[in-house]
CSV table of N, CA and C in Angstrom, one decimal:
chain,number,residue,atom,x,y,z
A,663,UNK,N,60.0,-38.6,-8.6
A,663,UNK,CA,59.9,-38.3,-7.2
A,663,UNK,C,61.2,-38.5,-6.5
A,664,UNK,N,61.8,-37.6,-5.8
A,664,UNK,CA,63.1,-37.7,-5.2
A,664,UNK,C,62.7,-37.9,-3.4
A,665,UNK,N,63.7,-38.4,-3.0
A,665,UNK,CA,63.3,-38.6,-1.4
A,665,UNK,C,64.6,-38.9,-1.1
A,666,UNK,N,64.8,-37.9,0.2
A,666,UNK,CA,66.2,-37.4,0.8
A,666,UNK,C,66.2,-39.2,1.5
A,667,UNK,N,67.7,-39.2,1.1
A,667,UNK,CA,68.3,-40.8,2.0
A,667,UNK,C,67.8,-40.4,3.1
A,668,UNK,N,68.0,-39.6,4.3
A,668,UNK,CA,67.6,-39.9,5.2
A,668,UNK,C,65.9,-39.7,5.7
A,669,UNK,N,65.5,-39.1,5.0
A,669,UNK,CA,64.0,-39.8,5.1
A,669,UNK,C,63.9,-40.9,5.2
A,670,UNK,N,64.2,-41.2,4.2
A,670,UNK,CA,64.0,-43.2,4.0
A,670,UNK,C,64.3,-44.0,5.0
A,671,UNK,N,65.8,-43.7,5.4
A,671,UNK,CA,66.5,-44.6,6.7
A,671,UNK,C,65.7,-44.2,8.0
A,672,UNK,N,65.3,-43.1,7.9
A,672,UNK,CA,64.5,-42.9,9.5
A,672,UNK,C,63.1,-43.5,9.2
A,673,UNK,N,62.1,-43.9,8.1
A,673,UNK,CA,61.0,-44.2,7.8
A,673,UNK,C,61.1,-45.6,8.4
A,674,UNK,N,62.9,-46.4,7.6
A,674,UNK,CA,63.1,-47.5,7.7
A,674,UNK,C,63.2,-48.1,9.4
A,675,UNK,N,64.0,-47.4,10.1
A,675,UNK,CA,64.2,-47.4,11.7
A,675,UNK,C,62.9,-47.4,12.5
A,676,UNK,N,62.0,-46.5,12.2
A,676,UNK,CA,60.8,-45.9,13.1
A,676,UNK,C,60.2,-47.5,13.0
A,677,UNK,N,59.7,-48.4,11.3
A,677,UNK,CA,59.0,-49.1,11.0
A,677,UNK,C,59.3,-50.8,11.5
A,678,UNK,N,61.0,-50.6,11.3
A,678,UNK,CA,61.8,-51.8,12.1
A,678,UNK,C,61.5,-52.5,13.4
A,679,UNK,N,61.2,-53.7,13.5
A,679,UNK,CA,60.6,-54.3,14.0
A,679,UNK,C,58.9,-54.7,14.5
A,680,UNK,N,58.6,-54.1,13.7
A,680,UNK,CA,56.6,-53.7,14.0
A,680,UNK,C,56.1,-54.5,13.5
A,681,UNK,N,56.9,-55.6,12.6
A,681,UNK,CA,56.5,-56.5,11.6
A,681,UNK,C,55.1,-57.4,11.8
A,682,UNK,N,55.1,-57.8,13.3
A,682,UNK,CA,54.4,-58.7,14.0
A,682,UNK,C,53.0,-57.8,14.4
A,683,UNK,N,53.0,-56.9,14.6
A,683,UNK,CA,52.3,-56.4,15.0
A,683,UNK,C,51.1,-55.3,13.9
A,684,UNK,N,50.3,-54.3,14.6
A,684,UNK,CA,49.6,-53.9,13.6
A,684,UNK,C,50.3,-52.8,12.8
A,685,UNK,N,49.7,-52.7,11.8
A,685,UNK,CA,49.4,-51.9,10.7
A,685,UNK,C,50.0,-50.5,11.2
A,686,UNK,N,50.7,-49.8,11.0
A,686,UNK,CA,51.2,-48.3,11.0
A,686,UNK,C,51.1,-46.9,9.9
A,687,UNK,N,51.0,-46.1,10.1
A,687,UNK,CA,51.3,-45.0,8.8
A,687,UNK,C,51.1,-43.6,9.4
A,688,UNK,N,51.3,-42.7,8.0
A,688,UNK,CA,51.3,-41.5,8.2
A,688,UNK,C,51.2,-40.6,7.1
A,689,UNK,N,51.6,-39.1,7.2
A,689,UNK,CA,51.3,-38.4,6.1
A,689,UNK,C,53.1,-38.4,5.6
A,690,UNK,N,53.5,-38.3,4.3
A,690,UNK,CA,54.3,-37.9,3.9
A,690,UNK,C,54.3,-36.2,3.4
A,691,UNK,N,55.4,-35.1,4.0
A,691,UNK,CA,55.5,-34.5,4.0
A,691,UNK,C,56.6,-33.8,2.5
A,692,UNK,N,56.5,-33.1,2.2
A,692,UNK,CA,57.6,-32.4,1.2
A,692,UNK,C,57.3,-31.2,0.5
A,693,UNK,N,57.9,-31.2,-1.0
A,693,UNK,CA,58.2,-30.4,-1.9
A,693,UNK,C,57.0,-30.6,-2.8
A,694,UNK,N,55.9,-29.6,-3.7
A,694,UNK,CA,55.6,-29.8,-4.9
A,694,UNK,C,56.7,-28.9,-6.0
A,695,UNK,N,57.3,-29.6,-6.9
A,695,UNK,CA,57.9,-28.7,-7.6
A,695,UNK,C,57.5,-29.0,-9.2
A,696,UNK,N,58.2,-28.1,-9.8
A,696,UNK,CA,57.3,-28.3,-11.6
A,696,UNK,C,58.2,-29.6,-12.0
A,697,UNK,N,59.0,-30.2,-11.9
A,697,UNK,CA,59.1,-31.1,-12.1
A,697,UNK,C,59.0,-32.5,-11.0
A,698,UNK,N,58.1,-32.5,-10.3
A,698,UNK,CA,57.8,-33.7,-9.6
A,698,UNK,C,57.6,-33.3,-7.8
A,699,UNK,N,58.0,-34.5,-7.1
A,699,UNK,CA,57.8,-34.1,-6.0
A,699,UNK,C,58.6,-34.9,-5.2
A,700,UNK,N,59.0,-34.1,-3.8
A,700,UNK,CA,59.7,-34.5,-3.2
A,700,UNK,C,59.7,-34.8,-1.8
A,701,UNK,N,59.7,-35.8,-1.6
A,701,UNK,CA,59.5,-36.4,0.2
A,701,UNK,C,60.9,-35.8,1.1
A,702,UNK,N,60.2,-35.2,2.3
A,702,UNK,CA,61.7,-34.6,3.0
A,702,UNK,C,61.4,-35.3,4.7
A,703,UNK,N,59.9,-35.3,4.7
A,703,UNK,CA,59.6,-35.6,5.9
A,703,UNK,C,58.4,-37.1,6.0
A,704,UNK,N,57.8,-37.2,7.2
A,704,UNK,CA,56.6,-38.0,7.6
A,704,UNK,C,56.2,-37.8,8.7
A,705,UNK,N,54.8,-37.6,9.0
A,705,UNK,CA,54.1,-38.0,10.6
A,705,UNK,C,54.3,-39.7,10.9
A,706,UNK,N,54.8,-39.6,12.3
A,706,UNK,CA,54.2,-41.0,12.7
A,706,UNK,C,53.0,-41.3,13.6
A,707,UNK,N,52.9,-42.6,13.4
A,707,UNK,CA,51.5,-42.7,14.1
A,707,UNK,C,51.0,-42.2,15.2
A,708,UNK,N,49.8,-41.5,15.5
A,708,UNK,CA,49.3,-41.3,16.4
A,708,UNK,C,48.1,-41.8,17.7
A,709,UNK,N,48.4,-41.7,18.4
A,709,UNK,CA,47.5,-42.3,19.3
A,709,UNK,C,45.9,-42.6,18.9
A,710,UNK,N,45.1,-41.4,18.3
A,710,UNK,CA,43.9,-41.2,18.0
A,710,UNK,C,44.0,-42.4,16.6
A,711,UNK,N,44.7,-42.6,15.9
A,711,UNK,CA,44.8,-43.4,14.7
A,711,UNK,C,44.0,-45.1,15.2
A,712,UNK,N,43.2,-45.6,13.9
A,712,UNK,CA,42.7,-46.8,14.3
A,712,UNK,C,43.7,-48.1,13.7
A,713,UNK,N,44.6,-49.0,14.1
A,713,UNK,CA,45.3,-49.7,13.9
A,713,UNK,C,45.0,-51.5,14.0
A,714,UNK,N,45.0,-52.3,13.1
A,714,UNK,CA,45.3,-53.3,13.3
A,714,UNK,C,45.6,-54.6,12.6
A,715,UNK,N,46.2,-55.5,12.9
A,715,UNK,CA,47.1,-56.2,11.7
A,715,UNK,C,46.8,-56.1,10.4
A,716,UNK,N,45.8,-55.8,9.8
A,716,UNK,CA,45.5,-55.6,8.3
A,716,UNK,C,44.7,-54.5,7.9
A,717,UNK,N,44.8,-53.4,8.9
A,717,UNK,CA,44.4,-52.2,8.9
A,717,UNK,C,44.6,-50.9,9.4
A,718,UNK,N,45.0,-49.7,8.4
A,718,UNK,CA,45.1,-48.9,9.1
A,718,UNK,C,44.1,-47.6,8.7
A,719,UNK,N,43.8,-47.0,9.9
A,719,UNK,CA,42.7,-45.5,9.3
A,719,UNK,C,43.4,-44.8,10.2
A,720,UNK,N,44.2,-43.3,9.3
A,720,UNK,CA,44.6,-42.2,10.3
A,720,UNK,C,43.8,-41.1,11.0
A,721,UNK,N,43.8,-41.0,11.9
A,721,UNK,CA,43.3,-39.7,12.3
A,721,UNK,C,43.6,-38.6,11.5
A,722,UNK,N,42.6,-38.1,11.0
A,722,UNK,CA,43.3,-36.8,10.2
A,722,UNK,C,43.9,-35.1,11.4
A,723,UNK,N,42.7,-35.4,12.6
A,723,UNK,CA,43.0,-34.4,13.2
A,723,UNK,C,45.0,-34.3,14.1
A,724,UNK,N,45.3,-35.2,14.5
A,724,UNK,CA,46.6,-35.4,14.9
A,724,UNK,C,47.8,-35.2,14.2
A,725,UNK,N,47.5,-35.5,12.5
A,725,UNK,CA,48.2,-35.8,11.7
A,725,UNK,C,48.5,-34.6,10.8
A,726,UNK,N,47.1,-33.8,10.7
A,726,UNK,CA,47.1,-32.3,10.1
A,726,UNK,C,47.7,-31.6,11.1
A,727,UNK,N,48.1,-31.3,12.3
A,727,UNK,CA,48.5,-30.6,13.3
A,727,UNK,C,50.0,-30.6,13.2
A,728,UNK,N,50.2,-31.9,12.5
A,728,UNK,CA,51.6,-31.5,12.3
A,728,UNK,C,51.9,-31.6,11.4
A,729,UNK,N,51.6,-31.8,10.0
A,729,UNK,CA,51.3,-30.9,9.0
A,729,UNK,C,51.0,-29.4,8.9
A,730,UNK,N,51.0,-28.8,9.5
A,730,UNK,CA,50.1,-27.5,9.2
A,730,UNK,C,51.6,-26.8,10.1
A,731,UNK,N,52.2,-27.4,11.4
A,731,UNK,CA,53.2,-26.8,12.0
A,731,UNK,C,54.6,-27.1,10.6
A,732,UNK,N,55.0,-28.0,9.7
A,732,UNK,CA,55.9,-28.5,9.3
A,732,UNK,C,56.0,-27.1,8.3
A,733,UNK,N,54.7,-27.3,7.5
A,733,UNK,CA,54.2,-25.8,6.7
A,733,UNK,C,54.6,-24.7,7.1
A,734,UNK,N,53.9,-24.0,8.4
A,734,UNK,CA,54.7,-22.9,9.4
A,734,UNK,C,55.9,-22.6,9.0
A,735,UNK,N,56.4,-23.9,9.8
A,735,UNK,CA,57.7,-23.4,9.8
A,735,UNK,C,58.5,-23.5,8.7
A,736,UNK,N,57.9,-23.8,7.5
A,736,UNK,CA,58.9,-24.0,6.3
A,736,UNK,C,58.4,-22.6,5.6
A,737,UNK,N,57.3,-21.7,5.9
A,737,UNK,CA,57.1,-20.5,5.5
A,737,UNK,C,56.3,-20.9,4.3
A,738,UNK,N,55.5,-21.8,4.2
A,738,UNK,CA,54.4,-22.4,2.9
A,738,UNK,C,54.9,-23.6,2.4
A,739,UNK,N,56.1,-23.6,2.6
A,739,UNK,CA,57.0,-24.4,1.2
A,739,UNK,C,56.6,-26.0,1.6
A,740,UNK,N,56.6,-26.8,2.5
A,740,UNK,CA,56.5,-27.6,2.9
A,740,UNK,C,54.9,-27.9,2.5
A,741,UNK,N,54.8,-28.9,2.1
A,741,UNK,CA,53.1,-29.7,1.6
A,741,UNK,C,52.7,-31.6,1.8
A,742,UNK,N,51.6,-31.3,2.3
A,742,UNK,CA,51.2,-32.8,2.1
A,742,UNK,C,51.5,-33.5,1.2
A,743,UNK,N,51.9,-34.3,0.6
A,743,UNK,CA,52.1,-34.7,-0.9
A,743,UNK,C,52.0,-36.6,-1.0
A,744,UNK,N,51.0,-37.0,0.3
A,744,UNK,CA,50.7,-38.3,0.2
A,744,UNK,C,50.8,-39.3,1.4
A,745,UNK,N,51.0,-40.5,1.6
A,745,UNK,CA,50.6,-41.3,2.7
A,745,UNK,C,51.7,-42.3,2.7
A,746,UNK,N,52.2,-42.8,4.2
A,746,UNK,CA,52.8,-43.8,4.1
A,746,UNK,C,51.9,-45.0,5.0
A,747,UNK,N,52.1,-46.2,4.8
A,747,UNK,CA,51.6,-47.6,5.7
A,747,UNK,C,52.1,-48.6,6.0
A,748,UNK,N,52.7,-49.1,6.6
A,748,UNK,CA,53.2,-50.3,6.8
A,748,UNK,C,52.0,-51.9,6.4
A,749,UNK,N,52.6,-53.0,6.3
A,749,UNK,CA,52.2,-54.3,5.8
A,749,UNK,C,52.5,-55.3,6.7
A,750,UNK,N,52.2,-55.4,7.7
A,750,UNK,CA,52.9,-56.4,8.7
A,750,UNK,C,52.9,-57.5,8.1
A,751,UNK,N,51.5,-58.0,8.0
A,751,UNK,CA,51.3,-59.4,7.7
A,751,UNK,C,51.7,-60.0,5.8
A,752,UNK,N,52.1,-59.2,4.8
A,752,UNK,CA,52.4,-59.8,4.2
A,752,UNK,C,53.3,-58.6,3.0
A,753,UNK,N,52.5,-58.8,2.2
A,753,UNK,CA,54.2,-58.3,0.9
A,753,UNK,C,53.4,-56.4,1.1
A,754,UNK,N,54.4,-56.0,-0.2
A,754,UNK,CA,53.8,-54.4,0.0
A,754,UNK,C,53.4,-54.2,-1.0
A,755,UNK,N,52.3,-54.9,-2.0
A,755,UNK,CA,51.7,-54.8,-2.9
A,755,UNK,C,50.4,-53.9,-2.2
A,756,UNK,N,50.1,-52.7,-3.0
A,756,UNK,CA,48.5,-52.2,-2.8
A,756,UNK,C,47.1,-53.3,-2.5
A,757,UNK,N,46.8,-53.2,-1.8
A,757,UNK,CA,45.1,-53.9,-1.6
A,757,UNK,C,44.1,-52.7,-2.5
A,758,UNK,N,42.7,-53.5,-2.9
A,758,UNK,CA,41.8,-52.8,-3.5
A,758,UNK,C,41.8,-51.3,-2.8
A,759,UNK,N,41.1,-51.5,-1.3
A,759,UNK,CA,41.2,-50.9,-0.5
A,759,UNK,C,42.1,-49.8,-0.2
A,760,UNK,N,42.9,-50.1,-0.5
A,760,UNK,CA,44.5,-49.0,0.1
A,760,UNK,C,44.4,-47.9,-1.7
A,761,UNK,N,44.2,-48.7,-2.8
A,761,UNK,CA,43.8,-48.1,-3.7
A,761,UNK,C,43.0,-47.2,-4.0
A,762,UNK,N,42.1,-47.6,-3.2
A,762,UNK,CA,40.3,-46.8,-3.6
A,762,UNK,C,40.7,-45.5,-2.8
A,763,UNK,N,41.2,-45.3,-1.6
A,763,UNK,CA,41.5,-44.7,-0.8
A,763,UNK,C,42.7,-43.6,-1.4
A,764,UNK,N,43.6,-44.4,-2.2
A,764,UNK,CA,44.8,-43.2,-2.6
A,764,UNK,C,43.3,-42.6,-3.6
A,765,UNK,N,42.7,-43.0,-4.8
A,765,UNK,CA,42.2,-41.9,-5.7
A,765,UNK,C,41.4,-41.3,-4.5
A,766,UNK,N,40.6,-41.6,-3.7
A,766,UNK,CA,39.7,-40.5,-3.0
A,766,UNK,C,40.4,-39.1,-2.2
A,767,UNK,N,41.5,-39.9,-2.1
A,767,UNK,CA,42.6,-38.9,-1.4
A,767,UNK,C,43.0,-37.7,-3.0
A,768,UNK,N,43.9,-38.2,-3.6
A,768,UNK,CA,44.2,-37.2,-4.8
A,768,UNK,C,42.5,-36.4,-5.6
A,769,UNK,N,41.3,-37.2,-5.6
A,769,UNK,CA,40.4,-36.5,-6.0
A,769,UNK,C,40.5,-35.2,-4.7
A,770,UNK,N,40.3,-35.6,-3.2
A,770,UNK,CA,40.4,-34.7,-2.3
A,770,UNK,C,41.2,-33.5,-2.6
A,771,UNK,N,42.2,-33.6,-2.5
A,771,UNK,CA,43.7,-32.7,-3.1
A,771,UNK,C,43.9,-32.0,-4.4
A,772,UNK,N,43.2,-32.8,-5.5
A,772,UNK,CA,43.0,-32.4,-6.4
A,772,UNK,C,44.8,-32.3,-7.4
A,773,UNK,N,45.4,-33.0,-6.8
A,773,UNK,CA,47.0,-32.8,-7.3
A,773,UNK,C,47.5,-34.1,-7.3
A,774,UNK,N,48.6,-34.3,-7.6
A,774,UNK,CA,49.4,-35.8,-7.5
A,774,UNK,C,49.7,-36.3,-5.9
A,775,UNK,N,49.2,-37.3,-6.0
A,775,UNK,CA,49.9,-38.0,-4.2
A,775,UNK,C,50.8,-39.0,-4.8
A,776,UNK,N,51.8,-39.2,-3.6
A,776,UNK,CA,53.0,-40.3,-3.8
A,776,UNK,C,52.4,-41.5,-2.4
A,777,UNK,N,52.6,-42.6,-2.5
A,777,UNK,CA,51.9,-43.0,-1.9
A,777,UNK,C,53.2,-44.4,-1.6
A,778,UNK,N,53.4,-44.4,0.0
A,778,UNK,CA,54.6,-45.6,0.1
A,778,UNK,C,53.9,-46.3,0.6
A,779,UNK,N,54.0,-47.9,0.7
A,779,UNK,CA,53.8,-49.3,1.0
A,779,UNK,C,55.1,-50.2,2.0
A,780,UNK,N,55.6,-50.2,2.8
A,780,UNK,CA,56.7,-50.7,3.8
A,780,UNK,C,55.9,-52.2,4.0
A,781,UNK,N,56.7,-53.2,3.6
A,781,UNK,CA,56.9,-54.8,4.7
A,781,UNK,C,58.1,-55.1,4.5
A,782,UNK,N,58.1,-56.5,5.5
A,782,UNK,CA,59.3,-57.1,5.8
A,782,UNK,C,59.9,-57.6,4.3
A,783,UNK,N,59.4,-57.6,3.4
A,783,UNK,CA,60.1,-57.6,2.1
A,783,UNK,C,60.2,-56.4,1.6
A,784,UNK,N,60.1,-55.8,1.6
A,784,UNK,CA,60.4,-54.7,1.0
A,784,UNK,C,59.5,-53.1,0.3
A,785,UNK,N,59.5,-52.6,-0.4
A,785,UNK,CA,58.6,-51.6,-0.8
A,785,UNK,C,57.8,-51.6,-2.0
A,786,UNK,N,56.4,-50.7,-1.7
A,786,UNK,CA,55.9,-50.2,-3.0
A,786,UNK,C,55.6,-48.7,-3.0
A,787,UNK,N,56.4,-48.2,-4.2
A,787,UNK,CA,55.9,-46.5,-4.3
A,787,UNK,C,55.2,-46.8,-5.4
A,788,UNK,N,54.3,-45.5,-5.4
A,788,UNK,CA,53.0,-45.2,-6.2
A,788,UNK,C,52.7,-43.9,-6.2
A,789,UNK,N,52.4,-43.3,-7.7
A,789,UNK,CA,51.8,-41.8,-7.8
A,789,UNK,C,50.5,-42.0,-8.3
A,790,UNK,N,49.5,-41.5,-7.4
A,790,UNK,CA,48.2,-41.3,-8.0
A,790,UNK,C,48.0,-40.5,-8.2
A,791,UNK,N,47.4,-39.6,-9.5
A,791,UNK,CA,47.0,-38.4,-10.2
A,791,UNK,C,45.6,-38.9,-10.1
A,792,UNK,N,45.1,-37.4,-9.8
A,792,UNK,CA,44.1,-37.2,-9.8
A,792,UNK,C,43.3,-37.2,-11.4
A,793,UNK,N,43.7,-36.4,-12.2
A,793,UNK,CA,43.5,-36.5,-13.4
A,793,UNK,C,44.3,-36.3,-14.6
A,794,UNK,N,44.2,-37.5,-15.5
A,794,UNK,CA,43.0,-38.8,-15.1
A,794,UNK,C,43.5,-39.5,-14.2
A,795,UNK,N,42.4,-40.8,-13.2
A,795,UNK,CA,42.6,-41.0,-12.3
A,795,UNK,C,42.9,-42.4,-12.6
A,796,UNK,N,44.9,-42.3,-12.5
A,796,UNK,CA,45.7,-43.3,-12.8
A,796,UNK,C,47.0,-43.6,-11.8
A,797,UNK,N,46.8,-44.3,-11.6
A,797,UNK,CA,47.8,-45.3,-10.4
A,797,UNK,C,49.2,-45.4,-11.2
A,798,UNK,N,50.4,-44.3,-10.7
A,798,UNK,CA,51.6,-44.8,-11.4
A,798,UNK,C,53.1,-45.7,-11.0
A,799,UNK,N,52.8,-47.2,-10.6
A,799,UNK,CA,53.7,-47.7,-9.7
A,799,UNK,C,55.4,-47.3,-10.4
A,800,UNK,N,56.1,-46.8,-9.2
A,800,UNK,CA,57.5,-46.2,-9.2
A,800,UNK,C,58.4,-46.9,-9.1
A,801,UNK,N,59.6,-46.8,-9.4
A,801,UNK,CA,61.0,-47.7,-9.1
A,801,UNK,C,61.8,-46.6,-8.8
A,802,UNK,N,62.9,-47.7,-8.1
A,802,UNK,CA,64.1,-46.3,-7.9
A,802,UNK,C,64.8,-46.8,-9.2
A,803,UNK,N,65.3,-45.5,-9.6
A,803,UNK,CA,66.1,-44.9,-11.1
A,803,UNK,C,67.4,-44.5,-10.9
A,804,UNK,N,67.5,-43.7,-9.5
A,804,UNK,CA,68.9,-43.3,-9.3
A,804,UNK,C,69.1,-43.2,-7.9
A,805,UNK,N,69.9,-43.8,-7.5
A,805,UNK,CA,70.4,-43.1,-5.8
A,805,UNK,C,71.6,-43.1,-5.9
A,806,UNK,N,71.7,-42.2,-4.6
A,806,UNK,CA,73.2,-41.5,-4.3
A,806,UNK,C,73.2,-41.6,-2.7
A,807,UNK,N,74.5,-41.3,-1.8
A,807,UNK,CA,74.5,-41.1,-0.8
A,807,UNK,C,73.3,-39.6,0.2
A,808,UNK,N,72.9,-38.9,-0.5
A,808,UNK,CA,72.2,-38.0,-0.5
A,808,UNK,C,70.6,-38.4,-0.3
A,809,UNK,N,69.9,-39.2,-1.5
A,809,UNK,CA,68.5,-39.3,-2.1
A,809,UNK,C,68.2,-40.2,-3.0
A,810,UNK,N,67.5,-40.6,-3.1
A,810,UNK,CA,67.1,-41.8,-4.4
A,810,UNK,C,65.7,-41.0,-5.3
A,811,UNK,N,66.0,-41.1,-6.5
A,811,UNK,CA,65.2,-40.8,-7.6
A,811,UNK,C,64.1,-42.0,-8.1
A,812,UNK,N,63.0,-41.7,-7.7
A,812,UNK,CA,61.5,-42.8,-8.4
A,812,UNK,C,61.2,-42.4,-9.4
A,813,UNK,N,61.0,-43.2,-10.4
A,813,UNK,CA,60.4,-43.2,-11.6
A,813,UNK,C,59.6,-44.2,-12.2
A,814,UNK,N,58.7,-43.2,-13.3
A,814,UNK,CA,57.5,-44.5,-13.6
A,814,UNK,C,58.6,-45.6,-14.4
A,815,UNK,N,58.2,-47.0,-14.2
A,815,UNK,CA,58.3,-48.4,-14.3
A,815,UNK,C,57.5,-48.7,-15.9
A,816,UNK,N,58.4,-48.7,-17.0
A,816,UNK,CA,57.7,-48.9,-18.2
A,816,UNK,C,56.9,-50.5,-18.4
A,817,UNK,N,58.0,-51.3,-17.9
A,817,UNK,CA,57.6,-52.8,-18.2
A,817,UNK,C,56.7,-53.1,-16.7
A,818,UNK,N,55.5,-52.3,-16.6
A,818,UNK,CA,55.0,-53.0,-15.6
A,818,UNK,C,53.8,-54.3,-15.8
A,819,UNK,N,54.5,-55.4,-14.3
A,819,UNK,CA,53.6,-56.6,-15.2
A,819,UNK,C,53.1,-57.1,-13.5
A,820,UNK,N,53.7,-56.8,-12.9
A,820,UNK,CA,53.1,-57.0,-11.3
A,820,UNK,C,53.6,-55.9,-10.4
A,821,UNK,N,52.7,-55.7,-9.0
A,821,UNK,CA,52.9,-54.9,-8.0
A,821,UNK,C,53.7,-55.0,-7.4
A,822,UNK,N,54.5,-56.7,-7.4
A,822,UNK,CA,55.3,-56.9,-6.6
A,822,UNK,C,56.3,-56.9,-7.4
A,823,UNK,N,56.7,-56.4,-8.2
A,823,UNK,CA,58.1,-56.4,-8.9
A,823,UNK,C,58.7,-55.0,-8.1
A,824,UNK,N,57.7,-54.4,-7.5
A,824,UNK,CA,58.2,-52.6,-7.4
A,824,UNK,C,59.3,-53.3,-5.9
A,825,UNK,N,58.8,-54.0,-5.1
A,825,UNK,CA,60.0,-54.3,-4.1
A,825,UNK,C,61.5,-54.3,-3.9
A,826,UNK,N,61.9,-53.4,-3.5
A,826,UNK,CA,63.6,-53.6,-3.6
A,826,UNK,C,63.7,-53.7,-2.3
């Protein structure tokens, strides 16, 4: 999974300072391509969205609206391709919950979702495939001034190792 630097830094700014507060997220926007997928964009939270310190539920109708314009104007190219959330209150390991939710999502979709995790420590990326329905926690493999490259994590032994 590749994701343009400045995605990241603007995900990182938007999310900066909210630590105290509730729960945030959105859709991640980008590329499906034959070899993987790529994040260029995100919605942020919306007003209709239900929020709070250890919870978030998005509105889907706010969130597809601008999804569906991002598409437009990218002439098709542009796709959902998964969810981001913030962790105020502690690390950015997946909950049951945030899990159950990525497979119901990719069964939905029927395709691969990338799925980001933000706290005050740091990150968790995740690809959930729909089938079979397997949870694949990501690391960064390569970055450049440009984008950072995710890849599956061979020696995985905790969720919180994915934190950088």
């Amino acid at each position: 999974m590749l994701v343009e630097k400045s995605t990241l830094l603007s995900l990182e700014n938007k999310t900066e300072g909210q630590w105290a507060q509730n729960e945030q997220g959105g859709l991640l926007l980008g590329y499906r391509k034959k070899s993987g997928l790529q994040i260029t964009g995100f919605t942020l939270p919306q007003r209709s969205d239900l929020a709070s310190p250890t919870i978030f539920k998005r509105n889907s109708e706010g969130h597809a609206q601008l999804a569906l314009k991002a598409w437009g104007e990218s002439r098709g190219t542009v796709d959902w391709i998964g969810e981001w959330h913030t962790h105020p209150a502690g690390n950015s390991a997946p909950s049951t919950t945030d899990i159950a939710n990525w497979v119901r999502l990719s069964e939905h979709t029927k395709k691969p979702m990338v799925f980001l995790i933000l706290s005050k420590f740091g990150w968790y990326v995740g690809l959930q495939n729909h089938s079979p329905k397997r949870l694949v926690p990501l690391q960064c493999i390569e970055s450049s001034s440009s984008a950072t490259l995710f890849g599956e994590h061979r020696n995985f032994y905790s969720k919180a190792k994915f934190i950088f």
